[in-house]
Short mmCIF file of C-alpha atoms in Angstrom, two decimals:
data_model
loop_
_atom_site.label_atom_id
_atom_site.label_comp_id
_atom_site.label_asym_id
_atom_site.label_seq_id
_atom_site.Cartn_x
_atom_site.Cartn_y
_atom_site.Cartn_z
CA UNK A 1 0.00 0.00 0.00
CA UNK A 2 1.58 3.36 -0.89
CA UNK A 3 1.29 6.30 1.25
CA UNK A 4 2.20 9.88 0.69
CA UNK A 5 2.84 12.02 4.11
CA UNK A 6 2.76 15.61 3.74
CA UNK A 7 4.43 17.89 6.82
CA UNK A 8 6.04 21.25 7.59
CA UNK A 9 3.26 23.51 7.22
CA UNK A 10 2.25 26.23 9.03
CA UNK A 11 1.33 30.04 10.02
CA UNK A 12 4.54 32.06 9.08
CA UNK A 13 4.44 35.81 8.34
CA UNK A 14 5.40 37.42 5.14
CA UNK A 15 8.67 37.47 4.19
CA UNK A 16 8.92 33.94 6.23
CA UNK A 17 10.11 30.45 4.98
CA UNK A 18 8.81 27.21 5.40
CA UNK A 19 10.23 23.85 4.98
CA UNK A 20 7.82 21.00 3.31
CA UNK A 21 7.94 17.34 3.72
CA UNK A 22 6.70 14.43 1.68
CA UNK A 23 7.69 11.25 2.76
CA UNK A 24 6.74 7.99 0.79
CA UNK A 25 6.60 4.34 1.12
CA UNK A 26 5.22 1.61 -0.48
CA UNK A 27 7.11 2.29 -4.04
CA UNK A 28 10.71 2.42 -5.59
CA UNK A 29 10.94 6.11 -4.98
CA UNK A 30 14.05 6.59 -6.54
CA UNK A 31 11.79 6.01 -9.91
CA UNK A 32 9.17 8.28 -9.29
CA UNK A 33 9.35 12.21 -10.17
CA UNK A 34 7.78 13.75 -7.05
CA UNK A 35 5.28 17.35 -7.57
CA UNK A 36 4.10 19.66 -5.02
CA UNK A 37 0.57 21.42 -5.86
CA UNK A 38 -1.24 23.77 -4.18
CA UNK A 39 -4.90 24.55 -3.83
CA UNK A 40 -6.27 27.96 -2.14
CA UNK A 41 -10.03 28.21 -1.53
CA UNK A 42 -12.34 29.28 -3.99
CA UNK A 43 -9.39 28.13 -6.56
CA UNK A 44 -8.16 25.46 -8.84
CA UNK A 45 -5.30 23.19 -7.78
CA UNK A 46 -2.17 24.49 -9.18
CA UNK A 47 1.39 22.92 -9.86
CA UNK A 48 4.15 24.43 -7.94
CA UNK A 49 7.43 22.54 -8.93
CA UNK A 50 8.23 19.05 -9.56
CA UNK A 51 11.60 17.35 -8.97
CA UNK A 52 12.70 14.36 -11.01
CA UNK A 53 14.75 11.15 -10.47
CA UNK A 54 17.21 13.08 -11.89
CA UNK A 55 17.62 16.03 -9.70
CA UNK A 56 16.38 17.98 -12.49
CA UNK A 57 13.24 20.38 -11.07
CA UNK A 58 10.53 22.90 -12.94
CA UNK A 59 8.60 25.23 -11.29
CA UNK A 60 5.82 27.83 -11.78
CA UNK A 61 6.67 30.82 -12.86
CA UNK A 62 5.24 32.46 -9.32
CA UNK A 63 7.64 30.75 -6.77
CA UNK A 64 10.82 30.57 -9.55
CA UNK A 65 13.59 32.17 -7.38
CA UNK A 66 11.59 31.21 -3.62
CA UNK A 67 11.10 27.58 -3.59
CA UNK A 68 13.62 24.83 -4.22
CA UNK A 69 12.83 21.26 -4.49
CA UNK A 70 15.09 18.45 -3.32
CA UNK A 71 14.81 15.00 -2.49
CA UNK A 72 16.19 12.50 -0.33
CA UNK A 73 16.37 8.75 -1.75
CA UNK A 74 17.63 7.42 1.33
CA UNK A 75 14.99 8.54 3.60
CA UNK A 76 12.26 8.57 0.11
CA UNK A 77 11.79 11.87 1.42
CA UNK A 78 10.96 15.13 -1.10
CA UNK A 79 11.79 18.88 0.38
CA UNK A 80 10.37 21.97 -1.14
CA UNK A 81 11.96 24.92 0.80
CA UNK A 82 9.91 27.78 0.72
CA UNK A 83 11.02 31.57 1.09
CA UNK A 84 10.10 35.18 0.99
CA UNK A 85 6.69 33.88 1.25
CA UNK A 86 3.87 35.91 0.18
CA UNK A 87 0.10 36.33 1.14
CA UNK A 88 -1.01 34.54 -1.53
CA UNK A 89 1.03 31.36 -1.54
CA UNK A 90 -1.58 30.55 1.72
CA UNK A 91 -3.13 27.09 0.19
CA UNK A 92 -2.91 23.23 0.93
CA UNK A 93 -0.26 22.22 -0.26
CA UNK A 94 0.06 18.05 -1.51
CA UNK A 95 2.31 16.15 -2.80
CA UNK A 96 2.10 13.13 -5.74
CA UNK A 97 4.29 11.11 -6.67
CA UNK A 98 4.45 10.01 -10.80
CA UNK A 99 5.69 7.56 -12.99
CA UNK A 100 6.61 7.71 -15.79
CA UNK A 101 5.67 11.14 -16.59
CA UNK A 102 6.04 13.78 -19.10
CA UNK A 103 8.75 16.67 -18.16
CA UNK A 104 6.48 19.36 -20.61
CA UNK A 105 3.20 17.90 -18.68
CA UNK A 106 4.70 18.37 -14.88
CA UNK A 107 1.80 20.72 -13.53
CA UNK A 108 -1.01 18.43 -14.58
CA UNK A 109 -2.48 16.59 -11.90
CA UNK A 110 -4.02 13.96 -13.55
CA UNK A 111 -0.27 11.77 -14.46
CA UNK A 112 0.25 11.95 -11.04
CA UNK A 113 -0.19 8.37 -9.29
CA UNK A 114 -0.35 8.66 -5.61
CA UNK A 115 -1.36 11.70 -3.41
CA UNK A 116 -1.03 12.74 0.09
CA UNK A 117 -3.83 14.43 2.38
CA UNK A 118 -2.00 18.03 2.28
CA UNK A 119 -0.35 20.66 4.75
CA UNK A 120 -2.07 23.77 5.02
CA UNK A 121 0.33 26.78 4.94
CA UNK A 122 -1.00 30.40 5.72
CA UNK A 123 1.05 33.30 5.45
CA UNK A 124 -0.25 36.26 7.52
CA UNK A 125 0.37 39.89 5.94
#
C-alpha cells in the first residue's frame, strides 16, 4: 500500500520560509518524479514545482527564485523549501508522486499516481 505524508506547514508571516515534507513508502521512490501542488479556496489546484529522479526540477513561474525542491532517496523523502513567502502562496499544499511522466506535462495533476492528504500553509500579511 503506498502512502504519501505531507508535513512542515504552518502560520509564518510574510517574508517567512517554510520547509515542506513528503515522505513515501510503499514504491521504488528513486523512480518516481515527485510534484508539489497547491490549492487555495475558492481556486483550482495548481502545480508548484516538480523534482525528477534526476535532480532535475521545474517550477511555476510564481515561486521561480523562492522555492527549491530536493529529495532524499535514502529517507524517500521530497523537500520543497519555501522563502520570501507571500500572502497569496496561503493554500494546501500536496504532494504526488508520478511515474513515468512527461517533463512538458509536470503541472497536470491527472499523471500523477499517488497523493497525500495536504499541509495547510498560511502566510499572515
Amino acid at each position: 500500500q503506498v502512502q504519501v505524508v505531507e508535513s512542515g506547514g504552518g502560520l509564518v508571516q510574510t517574508g517567512g520560509s517554510l520547509r515542506l515534507s513528503c515522505t513515501v513508502s510503499g514504491l521504488n521512490f528513486d523512480d518516481y518524479a515527485m510534484g508539489w501542488f497547491r490549492q487555495a479556496p475558492g481556486k483550482e489546484r495548481e502545480g508548484v514545482g516538480m523534482g525528477d529522479d534526476s535532480g532535475n526540477s521545474y517550477y511555476t513561474d510564481s515561486v521561480k527564485g523562492r522555492f527549491t525542491i530536493s529529495r532524499d532517496n535514502g529517507k524517500n523523502t521530497v523537500y520543497m523549501q519555501m522563502s520570501s513567502l507571500k500572502p497569496e502562496d496561503t493554500a494546501m499544499y500536496y504532494c504526488a508522486a508520478t511515474r513515468p511522466w512527461c517533463t512538458g506535462d509536470w503541472d497536470r495533476g491527472d499523471q500523477y499516481n499517488y497523493w497525500g492528504q495536504g499541509t495547510q500553509v498560511t502566510v499572515s500579511s
